[in-house]
mmCIF file of N, CA and C in Angstrom:
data_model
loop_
_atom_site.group_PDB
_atom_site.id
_atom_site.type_symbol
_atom_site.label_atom_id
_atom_site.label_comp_id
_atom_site.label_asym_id
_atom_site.label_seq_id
_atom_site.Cartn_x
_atom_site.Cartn_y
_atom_site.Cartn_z
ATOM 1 N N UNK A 1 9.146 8.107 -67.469
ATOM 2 C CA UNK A 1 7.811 7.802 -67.015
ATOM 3 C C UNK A 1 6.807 8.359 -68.013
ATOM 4 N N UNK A 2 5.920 7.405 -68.046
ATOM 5 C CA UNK A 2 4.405 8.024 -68.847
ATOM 6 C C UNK A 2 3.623 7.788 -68.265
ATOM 7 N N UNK A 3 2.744 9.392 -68.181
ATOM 8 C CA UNK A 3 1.541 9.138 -66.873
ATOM 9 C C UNK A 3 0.358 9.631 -68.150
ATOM 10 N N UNK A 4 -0.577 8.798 -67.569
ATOM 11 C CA UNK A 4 -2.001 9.035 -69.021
ATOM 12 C C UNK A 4 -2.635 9.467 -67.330
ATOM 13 N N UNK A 5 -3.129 10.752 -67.219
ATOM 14 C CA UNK A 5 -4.063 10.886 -66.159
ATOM 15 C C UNK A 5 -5.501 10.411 -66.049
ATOM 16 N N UNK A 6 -5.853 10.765 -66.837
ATOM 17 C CA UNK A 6 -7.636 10.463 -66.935
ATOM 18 C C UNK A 6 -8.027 9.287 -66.766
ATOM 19 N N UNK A 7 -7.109 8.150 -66.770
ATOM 20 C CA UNK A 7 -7.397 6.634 -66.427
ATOM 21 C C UNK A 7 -7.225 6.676 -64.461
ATOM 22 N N UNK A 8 -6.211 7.318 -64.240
ATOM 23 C CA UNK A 8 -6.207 7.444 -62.779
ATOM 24 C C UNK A 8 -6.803 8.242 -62.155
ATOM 25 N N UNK A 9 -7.692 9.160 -63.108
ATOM 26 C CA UNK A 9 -8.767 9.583 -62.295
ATOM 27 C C UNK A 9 -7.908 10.933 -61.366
ATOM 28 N N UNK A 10 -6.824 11.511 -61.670
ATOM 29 C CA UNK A 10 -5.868 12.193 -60.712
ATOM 30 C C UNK A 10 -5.747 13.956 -61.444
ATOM 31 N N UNK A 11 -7.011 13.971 -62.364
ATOM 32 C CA UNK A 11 -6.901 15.168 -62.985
ATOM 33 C C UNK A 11 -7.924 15.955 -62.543
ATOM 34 N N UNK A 12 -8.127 16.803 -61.880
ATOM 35 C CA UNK A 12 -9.550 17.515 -61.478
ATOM 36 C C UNK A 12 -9.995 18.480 -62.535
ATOM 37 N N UNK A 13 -9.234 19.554 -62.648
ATOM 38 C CA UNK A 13 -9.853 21.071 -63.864
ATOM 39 C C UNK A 13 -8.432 21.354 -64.130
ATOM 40 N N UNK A 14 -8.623 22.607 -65.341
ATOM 41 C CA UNK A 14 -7.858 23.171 -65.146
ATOM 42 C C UNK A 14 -8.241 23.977 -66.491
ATOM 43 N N UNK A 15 -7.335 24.718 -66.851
ATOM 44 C CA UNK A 15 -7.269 26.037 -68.143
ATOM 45 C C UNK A 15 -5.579 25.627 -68.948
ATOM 46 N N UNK A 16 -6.123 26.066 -70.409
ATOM 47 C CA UNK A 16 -4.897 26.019 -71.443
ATOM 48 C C UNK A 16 -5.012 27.250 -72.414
ATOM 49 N N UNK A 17 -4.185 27.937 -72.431
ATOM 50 C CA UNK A 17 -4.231 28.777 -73.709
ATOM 51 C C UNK A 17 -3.060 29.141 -73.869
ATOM 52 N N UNK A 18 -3.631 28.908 -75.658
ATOM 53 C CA UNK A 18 -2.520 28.970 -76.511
ATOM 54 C C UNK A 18 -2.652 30.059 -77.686
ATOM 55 N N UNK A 19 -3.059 31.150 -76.831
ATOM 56 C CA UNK A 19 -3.735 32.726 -78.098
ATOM 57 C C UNK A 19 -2.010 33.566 -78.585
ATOM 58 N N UNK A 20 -0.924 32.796 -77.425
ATOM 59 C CA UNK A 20 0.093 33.605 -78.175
ATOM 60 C C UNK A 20 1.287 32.567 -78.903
ATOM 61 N N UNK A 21 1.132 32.668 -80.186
ATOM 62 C CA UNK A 21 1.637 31.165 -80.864
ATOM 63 C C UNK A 21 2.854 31.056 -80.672
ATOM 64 N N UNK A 22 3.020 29.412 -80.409
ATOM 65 C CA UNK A 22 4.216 29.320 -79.901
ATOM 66 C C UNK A 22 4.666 28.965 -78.330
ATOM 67 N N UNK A 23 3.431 28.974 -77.641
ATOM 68 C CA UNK A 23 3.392 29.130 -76.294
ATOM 69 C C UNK A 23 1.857 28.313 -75.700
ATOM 70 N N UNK A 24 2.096 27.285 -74.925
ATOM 71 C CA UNK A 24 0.616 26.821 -73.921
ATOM 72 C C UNK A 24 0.984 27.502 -72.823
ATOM 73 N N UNK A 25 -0.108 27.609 -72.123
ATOM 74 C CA UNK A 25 0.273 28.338 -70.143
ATOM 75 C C UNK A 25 -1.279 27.770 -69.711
ATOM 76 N N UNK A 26 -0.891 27.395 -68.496
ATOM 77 C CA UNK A 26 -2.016 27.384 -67.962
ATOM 78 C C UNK A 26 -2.097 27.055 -66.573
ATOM 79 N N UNK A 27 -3.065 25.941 -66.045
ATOM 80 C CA UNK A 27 -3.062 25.935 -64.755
ATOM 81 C C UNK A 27 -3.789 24.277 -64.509
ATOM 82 N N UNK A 28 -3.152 23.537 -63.632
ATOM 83 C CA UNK A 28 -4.126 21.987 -64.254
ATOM 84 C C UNK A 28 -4.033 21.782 -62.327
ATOM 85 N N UNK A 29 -5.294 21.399 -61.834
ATOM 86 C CA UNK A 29 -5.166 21.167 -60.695
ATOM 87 C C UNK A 29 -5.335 19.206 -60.399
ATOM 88 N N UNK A 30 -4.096 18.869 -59.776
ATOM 89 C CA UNK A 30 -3.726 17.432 -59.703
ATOM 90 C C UNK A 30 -4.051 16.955 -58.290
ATOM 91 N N UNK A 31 -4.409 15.666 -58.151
ATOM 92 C CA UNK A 31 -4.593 14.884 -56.702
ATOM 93 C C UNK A 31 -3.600 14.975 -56.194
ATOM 94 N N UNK A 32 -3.249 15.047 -55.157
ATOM 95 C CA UNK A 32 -2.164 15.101 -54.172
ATOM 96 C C UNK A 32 -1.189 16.791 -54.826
ATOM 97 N N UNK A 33 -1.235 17.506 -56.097
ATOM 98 C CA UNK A 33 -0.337 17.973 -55.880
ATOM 99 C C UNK A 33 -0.652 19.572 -55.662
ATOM 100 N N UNK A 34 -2.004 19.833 -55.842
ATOM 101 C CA UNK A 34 -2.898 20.844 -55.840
ATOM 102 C C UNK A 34 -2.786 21.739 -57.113
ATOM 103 N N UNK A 35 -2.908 22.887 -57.487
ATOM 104 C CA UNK A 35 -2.951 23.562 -58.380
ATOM 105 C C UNK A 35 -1.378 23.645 -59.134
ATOM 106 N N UNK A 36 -1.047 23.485 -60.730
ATOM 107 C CA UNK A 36 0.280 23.153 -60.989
ATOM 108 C C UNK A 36 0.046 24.585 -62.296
ATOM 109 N N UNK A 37 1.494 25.566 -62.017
ATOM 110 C CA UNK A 37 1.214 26.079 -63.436
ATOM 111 C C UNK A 37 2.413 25.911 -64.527
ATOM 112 N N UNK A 38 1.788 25.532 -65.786
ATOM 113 C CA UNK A 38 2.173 25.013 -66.905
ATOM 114 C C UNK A 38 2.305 26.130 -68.102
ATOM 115 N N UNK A 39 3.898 25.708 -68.547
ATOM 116 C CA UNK A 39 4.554 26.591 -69.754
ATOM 117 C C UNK A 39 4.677 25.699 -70.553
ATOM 118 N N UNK A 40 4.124 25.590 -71.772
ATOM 119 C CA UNK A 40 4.558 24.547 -72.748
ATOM 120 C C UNK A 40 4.999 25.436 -74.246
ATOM 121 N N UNK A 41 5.840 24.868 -75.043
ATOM 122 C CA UNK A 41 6.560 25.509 -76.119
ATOM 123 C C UNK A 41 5.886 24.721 -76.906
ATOM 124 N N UNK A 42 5.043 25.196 -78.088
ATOM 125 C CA UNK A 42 4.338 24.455 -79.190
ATOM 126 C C UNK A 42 3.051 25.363 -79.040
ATOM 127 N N UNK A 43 2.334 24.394 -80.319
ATOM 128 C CA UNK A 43 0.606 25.103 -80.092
ATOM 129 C C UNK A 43 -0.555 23.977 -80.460
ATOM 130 N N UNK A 44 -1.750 24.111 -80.070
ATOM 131 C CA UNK A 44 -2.737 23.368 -79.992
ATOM 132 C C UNK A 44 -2.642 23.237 -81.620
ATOM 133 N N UNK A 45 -3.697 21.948 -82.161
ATOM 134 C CA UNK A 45 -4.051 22.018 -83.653
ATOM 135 C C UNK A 45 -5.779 21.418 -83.728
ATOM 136 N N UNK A 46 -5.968 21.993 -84.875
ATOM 137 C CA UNK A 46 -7.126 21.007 -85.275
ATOM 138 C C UNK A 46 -7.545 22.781 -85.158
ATOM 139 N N UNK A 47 -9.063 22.307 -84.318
ATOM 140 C CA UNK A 47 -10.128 23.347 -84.244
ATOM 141 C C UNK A 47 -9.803 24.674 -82.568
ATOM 142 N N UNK A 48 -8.871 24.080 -81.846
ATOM 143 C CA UNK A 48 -8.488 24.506 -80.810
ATOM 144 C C UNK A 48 -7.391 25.663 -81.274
ATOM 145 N N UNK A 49 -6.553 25.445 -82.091
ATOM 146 C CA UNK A 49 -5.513 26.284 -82.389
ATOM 147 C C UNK A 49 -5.657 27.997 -82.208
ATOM 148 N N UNK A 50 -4.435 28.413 -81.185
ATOM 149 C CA UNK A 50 -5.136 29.814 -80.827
ATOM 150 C C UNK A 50 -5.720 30.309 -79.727
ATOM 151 N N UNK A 51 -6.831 29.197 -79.284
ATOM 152 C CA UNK A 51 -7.752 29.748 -78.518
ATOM 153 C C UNK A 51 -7.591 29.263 -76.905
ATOM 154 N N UNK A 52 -8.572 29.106 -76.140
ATOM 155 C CA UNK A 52 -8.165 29.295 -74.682
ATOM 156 C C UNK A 52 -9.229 27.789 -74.314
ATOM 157 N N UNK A 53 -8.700 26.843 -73.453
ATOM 158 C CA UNK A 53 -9.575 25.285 -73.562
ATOM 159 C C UNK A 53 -9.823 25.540 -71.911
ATOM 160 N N UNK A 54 -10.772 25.164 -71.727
ATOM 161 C CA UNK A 54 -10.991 24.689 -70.067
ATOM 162 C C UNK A 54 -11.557 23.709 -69.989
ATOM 163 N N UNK A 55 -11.521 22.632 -69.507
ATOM 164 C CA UNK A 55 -12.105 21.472 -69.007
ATOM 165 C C UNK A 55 -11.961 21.077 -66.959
ATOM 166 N N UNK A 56 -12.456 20.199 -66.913
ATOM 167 C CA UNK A 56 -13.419 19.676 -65.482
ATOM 168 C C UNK A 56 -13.440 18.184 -65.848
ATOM 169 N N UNK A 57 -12.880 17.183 -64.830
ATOM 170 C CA UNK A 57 -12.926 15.881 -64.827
ATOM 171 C C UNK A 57 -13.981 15.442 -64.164
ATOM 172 N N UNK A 58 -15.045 14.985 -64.066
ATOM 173 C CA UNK A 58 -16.317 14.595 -63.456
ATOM 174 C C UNK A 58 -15.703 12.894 -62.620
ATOM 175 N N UNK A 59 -14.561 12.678 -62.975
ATOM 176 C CA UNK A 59 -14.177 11.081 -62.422
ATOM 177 C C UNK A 59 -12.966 11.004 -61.711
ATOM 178 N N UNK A 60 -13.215 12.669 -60.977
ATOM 179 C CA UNK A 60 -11.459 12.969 -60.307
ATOM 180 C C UNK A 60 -11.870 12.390 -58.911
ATOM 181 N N UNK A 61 -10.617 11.727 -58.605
ATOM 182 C CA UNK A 61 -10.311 10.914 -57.195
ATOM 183 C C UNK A 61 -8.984 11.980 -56.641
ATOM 184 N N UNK A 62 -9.320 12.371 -55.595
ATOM 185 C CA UNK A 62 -8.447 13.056 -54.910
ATOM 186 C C UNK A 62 -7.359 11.422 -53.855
ATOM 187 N N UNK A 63 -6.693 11.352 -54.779
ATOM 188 C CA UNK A 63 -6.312 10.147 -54.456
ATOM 189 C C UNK A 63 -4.875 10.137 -53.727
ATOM 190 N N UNK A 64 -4.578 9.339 -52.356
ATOM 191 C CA UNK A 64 -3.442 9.436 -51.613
ATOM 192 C C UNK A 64 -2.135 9.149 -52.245
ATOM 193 N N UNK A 65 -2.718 8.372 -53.158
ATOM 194 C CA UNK A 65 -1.489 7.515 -54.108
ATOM 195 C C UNK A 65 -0.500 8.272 -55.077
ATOM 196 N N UNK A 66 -1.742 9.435 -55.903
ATOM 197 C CA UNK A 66 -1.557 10.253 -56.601
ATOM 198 C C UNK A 66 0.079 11.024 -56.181
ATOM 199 N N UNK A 67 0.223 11.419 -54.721
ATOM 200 C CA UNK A 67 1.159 12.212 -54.595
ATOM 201 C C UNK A 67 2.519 11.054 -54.419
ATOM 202 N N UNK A 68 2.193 10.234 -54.627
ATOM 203 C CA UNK A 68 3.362 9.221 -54.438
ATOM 204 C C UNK A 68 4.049 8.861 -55.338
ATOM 205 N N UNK A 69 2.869 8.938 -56.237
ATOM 206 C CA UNK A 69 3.066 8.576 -58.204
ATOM 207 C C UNK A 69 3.807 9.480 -58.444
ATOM 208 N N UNK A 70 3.551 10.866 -58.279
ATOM 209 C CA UNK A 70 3.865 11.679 -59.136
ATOM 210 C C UNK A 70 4.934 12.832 -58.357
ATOM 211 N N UNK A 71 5.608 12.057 -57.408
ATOM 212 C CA UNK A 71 6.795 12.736 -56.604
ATOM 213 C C UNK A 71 7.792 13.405 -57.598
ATOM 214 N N UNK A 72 8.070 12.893 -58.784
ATOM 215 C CA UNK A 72 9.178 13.858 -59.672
ATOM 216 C C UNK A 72 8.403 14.492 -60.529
ATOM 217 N N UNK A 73 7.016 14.956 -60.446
ATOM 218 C CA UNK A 73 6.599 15.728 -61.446
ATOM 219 C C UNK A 73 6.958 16.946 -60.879
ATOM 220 N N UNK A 74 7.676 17.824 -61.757
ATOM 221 C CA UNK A 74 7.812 19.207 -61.912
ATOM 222 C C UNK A 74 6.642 19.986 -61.728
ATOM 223 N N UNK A 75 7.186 20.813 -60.815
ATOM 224 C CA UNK A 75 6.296 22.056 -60.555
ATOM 225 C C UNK A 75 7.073 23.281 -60.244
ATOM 226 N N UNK A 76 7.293 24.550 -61.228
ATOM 227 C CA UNK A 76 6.052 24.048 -62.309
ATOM 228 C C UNK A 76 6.251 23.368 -63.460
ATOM 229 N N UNK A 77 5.344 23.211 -63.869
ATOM 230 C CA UNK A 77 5.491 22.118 -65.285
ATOM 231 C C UNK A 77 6.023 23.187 -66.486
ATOM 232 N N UNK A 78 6.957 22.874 -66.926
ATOM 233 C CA UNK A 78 7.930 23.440 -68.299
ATOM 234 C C UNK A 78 7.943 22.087 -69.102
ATOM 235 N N UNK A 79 7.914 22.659 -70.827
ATOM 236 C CA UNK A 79 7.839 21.303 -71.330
ATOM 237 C C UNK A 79 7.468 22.200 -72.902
ATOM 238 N N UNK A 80 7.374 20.921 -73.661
ATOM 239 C CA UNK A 80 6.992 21.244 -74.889
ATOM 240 C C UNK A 80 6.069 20.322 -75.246
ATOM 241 N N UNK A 81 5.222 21.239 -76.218
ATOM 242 C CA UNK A 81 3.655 20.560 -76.602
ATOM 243 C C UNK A 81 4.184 18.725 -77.700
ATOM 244 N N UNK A 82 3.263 18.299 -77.502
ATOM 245 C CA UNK A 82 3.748 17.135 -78.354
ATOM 246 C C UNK A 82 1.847 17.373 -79.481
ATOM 247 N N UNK A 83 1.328 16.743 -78.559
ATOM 248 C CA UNK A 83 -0.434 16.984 -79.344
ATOM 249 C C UNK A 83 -1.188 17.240 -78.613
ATOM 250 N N UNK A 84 -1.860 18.203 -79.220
ATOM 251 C CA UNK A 84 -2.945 18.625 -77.885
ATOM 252 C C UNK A 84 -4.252 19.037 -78.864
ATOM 253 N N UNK A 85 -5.317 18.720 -79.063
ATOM 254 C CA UNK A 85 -6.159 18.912 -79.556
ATOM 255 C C UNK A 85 -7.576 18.091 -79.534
ATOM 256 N N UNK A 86 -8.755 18.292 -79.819
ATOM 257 C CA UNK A 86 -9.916 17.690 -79.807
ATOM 258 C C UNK A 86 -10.598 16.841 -80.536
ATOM 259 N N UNK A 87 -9.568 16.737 -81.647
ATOM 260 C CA UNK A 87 -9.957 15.432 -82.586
ATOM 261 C C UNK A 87 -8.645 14.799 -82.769
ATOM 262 N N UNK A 88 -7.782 13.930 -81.914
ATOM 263 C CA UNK A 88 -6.386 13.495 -81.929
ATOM 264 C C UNK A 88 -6.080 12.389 -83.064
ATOM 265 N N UNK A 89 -6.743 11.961 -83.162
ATOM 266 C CA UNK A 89 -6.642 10.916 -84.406
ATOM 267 C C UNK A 89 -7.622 10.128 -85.619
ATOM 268 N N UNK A 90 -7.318 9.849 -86.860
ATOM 269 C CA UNK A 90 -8.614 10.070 -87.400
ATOM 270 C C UNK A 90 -9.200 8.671 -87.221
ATOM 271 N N UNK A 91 -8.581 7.834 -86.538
ATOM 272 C CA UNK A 91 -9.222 6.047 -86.473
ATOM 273 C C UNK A 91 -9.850 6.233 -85.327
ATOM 274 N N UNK A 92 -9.886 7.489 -84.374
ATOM 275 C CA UNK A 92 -10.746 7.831 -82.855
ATOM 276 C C UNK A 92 -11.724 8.315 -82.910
ATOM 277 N N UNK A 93 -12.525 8.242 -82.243
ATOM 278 C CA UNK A 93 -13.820 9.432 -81.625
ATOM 279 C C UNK A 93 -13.587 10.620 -81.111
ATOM 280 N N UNK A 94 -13.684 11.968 -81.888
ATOM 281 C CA UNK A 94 -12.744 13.106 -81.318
ATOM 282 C C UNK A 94 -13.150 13.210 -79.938
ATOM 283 N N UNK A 95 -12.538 13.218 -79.244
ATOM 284 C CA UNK A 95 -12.215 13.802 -77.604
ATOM 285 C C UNK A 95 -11.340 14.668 -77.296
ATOM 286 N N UNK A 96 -10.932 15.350 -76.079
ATOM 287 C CA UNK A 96 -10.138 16.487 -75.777
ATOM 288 C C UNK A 96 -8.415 15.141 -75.245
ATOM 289 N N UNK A 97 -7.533 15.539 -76.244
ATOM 290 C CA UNK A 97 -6.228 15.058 -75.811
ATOM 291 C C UNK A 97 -5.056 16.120 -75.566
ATOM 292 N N UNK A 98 -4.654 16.186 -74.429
ATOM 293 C CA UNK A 98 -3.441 16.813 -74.248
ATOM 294 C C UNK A 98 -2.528 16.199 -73.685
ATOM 295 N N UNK A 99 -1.134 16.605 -74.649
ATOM 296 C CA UNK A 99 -0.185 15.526 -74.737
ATOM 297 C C UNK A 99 0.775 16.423 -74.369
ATOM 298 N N UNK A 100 2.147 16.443 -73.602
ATOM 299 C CA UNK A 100 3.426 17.039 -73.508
ATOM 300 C C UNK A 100 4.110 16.041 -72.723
ATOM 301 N N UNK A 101 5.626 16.671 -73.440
ATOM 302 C CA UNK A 101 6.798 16.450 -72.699
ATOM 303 C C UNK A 101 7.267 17.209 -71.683
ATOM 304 N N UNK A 102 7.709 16.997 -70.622
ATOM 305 C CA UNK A 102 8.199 17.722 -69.712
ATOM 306 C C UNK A 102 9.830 18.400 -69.874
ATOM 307 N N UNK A 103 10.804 19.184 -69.605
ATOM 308 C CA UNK A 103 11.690 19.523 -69.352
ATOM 309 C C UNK A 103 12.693 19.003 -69.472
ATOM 310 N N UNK A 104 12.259 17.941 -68.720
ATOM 311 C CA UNK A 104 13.087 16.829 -68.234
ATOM 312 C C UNK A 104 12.625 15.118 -69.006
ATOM 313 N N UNK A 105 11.996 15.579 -70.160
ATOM 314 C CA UNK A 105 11.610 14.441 -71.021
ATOM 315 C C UNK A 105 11.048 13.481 -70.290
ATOM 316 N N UNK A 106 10.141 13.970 -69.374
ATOM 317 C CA UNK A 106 8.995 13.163 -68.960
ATOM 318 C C UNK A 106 7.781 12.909 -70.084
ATOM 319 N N UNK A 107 7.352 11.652 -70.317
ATOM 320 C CA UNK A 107 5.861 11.980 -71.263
ATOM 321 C C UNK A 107 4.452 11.791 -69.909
ATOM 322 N N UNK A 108 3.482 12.936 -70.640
ATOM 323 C CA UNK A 108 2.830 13.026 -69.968
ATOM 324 C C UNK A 108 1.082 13.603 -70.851
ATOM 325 N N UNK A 109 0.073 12.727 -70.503
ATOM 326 C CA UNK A 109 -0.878 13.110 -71.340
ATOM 327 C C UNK A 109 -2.431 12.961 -70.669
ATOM 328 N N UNK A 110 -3.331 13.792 -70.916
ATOM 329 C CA UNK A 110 -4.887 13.999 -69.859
ATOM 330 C C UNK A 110 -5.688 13.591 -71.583
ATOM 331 N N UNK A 111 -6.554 12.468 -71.364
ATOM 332 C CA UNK A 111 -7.542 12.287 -72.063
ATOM 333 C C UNK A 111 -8.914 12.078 -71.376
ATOM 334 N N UNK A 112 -9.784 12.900 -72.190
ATOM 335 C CA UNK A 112 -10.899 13.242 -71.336
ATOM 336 C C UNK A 112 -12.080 13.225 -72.213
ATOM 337 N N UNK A 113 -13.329 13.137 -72.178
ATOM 338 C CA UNK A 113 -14.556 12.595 -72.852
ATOM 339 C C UNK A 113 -15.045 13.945 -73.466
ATOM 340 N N UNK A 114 -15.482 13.866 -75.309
ATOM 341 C CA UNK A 114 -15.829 15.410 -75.112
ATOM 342 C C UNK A 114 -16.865 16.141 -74.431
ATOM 343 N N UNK A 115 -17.535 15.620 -73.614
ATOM 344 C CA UNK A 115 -18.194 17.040 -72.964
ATOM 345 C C UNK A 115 -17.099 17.833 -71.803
ATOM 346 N N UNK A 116 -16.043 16.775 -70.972
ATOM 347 C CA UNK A 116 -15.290 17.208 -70.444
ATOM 348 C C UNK A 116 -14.289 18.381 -70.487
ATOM 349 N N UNK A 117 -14.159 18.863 -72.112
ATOM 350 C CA UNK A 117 -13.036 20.611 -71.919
ATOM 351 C C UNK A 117 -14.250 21.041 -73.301
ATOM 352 N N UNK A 118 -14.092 22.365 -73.280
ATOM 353 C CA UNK A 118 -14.631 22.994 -74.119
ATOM 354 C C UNK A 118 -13.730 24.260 -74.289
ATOM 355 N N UNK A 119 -13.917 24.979 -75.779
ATOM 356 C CA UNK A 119 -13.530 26.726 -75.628
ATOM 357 C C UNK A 119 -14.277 27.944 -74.494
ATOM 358 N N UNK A 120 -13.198 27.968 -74.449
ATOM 359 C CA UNK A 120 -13.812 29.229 -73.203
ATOM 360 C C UNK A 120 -14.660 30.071 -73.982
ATOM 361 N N UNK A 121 -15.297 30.483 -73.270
ATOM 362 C CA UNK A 121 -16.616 32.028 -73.649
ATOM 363 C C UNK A 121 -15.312 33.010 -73.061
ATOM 364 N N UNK A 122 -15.968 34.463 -73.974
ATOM 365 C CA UNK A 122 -15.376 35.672 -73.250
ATOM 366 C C UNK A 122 -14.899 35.805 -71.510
ATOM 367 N N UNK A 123 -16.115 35.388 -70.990
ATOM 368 C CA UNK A 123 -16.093 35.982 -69.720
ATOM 369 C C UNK A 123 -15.566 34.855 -69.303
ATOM 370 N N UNK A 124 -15.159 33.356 -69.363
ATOM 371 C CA UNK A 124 -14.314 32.528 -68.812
ATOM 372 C C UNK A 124 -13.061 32.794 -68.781
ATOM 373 N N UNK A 125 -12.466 33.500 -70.459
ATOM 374 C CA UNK A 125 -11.136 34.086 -70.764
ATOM 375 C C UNK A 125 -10.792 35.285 -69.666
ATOM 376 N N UNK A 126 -11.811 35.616 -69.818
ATOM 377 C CA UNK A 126 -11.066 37.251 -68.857
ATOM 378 C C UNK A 126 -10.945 36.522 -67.348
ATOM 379 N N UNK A 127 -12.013 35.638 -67.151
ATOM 380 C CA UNK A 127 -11.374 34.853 -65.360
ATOM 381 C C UNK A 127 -9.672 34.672 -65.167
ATOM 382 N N UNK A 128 -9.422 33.758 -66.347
ATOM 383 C CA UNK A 128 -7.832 33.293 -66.290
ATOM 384 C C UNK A 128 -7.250 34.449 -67.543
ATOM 385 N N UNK A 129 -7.613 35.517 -67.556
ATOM 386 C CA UNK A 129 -6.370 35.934 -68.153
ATOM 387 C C UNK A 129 -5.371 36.347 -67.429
ATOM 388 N N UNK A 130 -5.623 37.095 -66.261
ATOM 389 C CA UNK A 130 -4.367 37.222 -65.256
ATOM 390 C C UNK A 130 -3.729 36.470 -65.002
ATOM 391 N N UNK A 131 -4.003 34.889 -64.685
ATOM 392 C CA UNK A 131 -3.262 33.980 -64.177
ATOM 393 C C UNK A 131 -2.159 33.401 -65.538
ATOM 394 N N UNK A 132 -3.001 33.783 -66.833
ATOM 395 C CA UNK A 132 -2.336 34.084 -67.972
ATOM 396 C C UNK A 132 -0.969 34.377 -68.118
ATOM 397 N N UNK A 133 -1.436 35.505 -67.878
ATOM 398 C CA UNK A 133 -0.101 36.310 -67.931
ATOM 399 C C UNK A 133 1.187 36.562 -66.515
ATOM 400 N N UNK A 134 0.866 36.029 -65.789
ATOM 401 C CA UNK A 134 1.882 36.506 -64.843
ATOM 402 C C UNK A 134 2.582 34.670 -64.954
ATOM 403 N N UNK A 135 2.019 33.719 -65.623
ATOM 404 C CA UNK A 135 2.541 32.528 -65.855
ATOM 405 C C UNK A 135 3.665 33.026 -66.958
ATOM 406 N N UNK A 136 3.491 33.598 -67.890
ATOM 407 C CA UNK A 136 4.018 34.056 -69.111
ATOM 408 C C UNK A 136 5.461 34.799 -68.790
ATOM 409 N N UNK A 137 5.170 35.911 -67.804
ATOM 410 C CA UNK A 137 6.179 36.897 -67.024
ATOM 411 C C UNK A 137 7.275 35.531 -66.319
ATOM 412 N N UNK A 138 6.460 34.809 -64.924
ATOM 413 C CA UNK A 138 7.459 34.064 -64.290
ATOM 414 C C UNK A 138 8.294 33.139 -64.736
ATOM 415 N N UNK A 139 7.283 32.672 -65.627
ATOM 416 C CA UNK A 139 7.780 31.155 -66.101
ATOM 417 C C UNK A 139 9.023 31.215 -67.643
ATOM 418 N N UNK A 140 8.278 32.466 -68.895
ATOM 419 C CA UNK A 140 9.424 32.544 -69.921
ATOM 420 C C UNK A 140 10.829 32.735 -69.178
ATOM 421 N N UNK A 141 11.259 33.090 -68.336
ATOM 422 C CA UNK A 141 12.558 32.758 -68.223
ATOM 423 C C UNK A 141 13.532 31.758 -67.738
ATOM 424 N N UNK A 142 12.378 30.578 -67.531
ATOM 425 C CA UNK A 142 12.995 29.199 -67.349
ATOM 426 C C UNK A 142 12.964 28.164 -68.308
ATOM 427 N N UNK A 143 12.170 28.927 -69.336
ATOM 428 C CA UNK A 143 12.321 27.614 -70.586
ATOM 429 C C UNK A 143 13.783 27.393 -70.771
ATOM 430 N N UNK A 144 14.083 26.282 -71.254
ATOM 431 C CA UNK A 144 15.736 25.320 -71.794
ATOM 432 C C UNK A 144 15.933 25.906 -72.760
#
C-alpha cells in the first residue's frame, strides 16, 4: 500500500526530529487513529538535516473512513526514512515532504504546503523533548 496523506486530508499535526543522526522519532496525530509514535532509521536532508520539524494540517478531516483505510498501519510506526525534507525536488516548489517505509515495507508519505511545518524554536523543542526521548528508550529496541 501507498498512502500520500495530505490529499486525504487524514493528517492533523505532529513533531519530527532528527538531532540524533541516524534516527527520526516523533509523534504524527492521524484521523481515526489518534496520536501515532514514530521511529524511523535515516535522516532528514536539505536545510532540515539535524533539526526538530513541526507542522499542523489546516485541511485535516477527522474522517470515518480514515480508520478503515488505514487498519494495517502500524502502531507504532517503525520504518526507515526514504526522503524527508523541504525542498524534495528540484523540478518542484519547495514544500515540506515526508516520505518513509514502514517495517513491514509499507510506502507511506505527508505532503504539505510550506507554511504548513516549520523548524521548531527553542521553547517548541523543549515541549517534545520528553516525548523525544522516551520514544527513543521504548521504541530502539524494536527496530529489524
Amino acid at each position: 500500500m501507498a498512502e500520500k496523506f495530505a490529499n486525504a486530508r487524514w493528517v492533523k499535526e505532529g513533531f519530527l526530529d532528527n538531532r540524533i543522526v541516524g534516527s527520526v522519532v516523533g509523534q504524527i496525530t492521524f484521523a481515526g487513529l489518534e496520536t501515532v509514535d514514530v521511529y524511523l532509521v535515516g535522516d532528514f536532508v536539505g536545510e532540515i538535516a539535524g533539526k526538530v520539524v513541526g507542522f499542523q494540517n489546516p485541511r485535516f478531516l477527522d474522517d470515518p473512513q480514515a480508520g478503515e483505510s488505514l487498519y494495517d498501519f502500524s502502531i507504532p510506526q517503525l520504518g526507515k526514512v526514504s526522503l524527508m525534507s523541504f525542498d524534495p525536488h528540484p523540478l518542484l516548489e519547495p514544500h515540506p515532504y515526508f516520505e518513509w517505509f514502514s517495517a513491514d515495507q509499507q510506502h507511506y508519505r505527508i505532503e504539505l504546503q510550506p507554511d504548513e511545518a516549520w523548524l521548531m524554536s527553542d521553547d517548541q523543542r523543549d515541549v517534545v523533548e520528553g516525548q523525544a526521548q522516551r520514544i527513543r528508550q521504548e521504541l530502539s529496541p524494536l527496530l529489524p
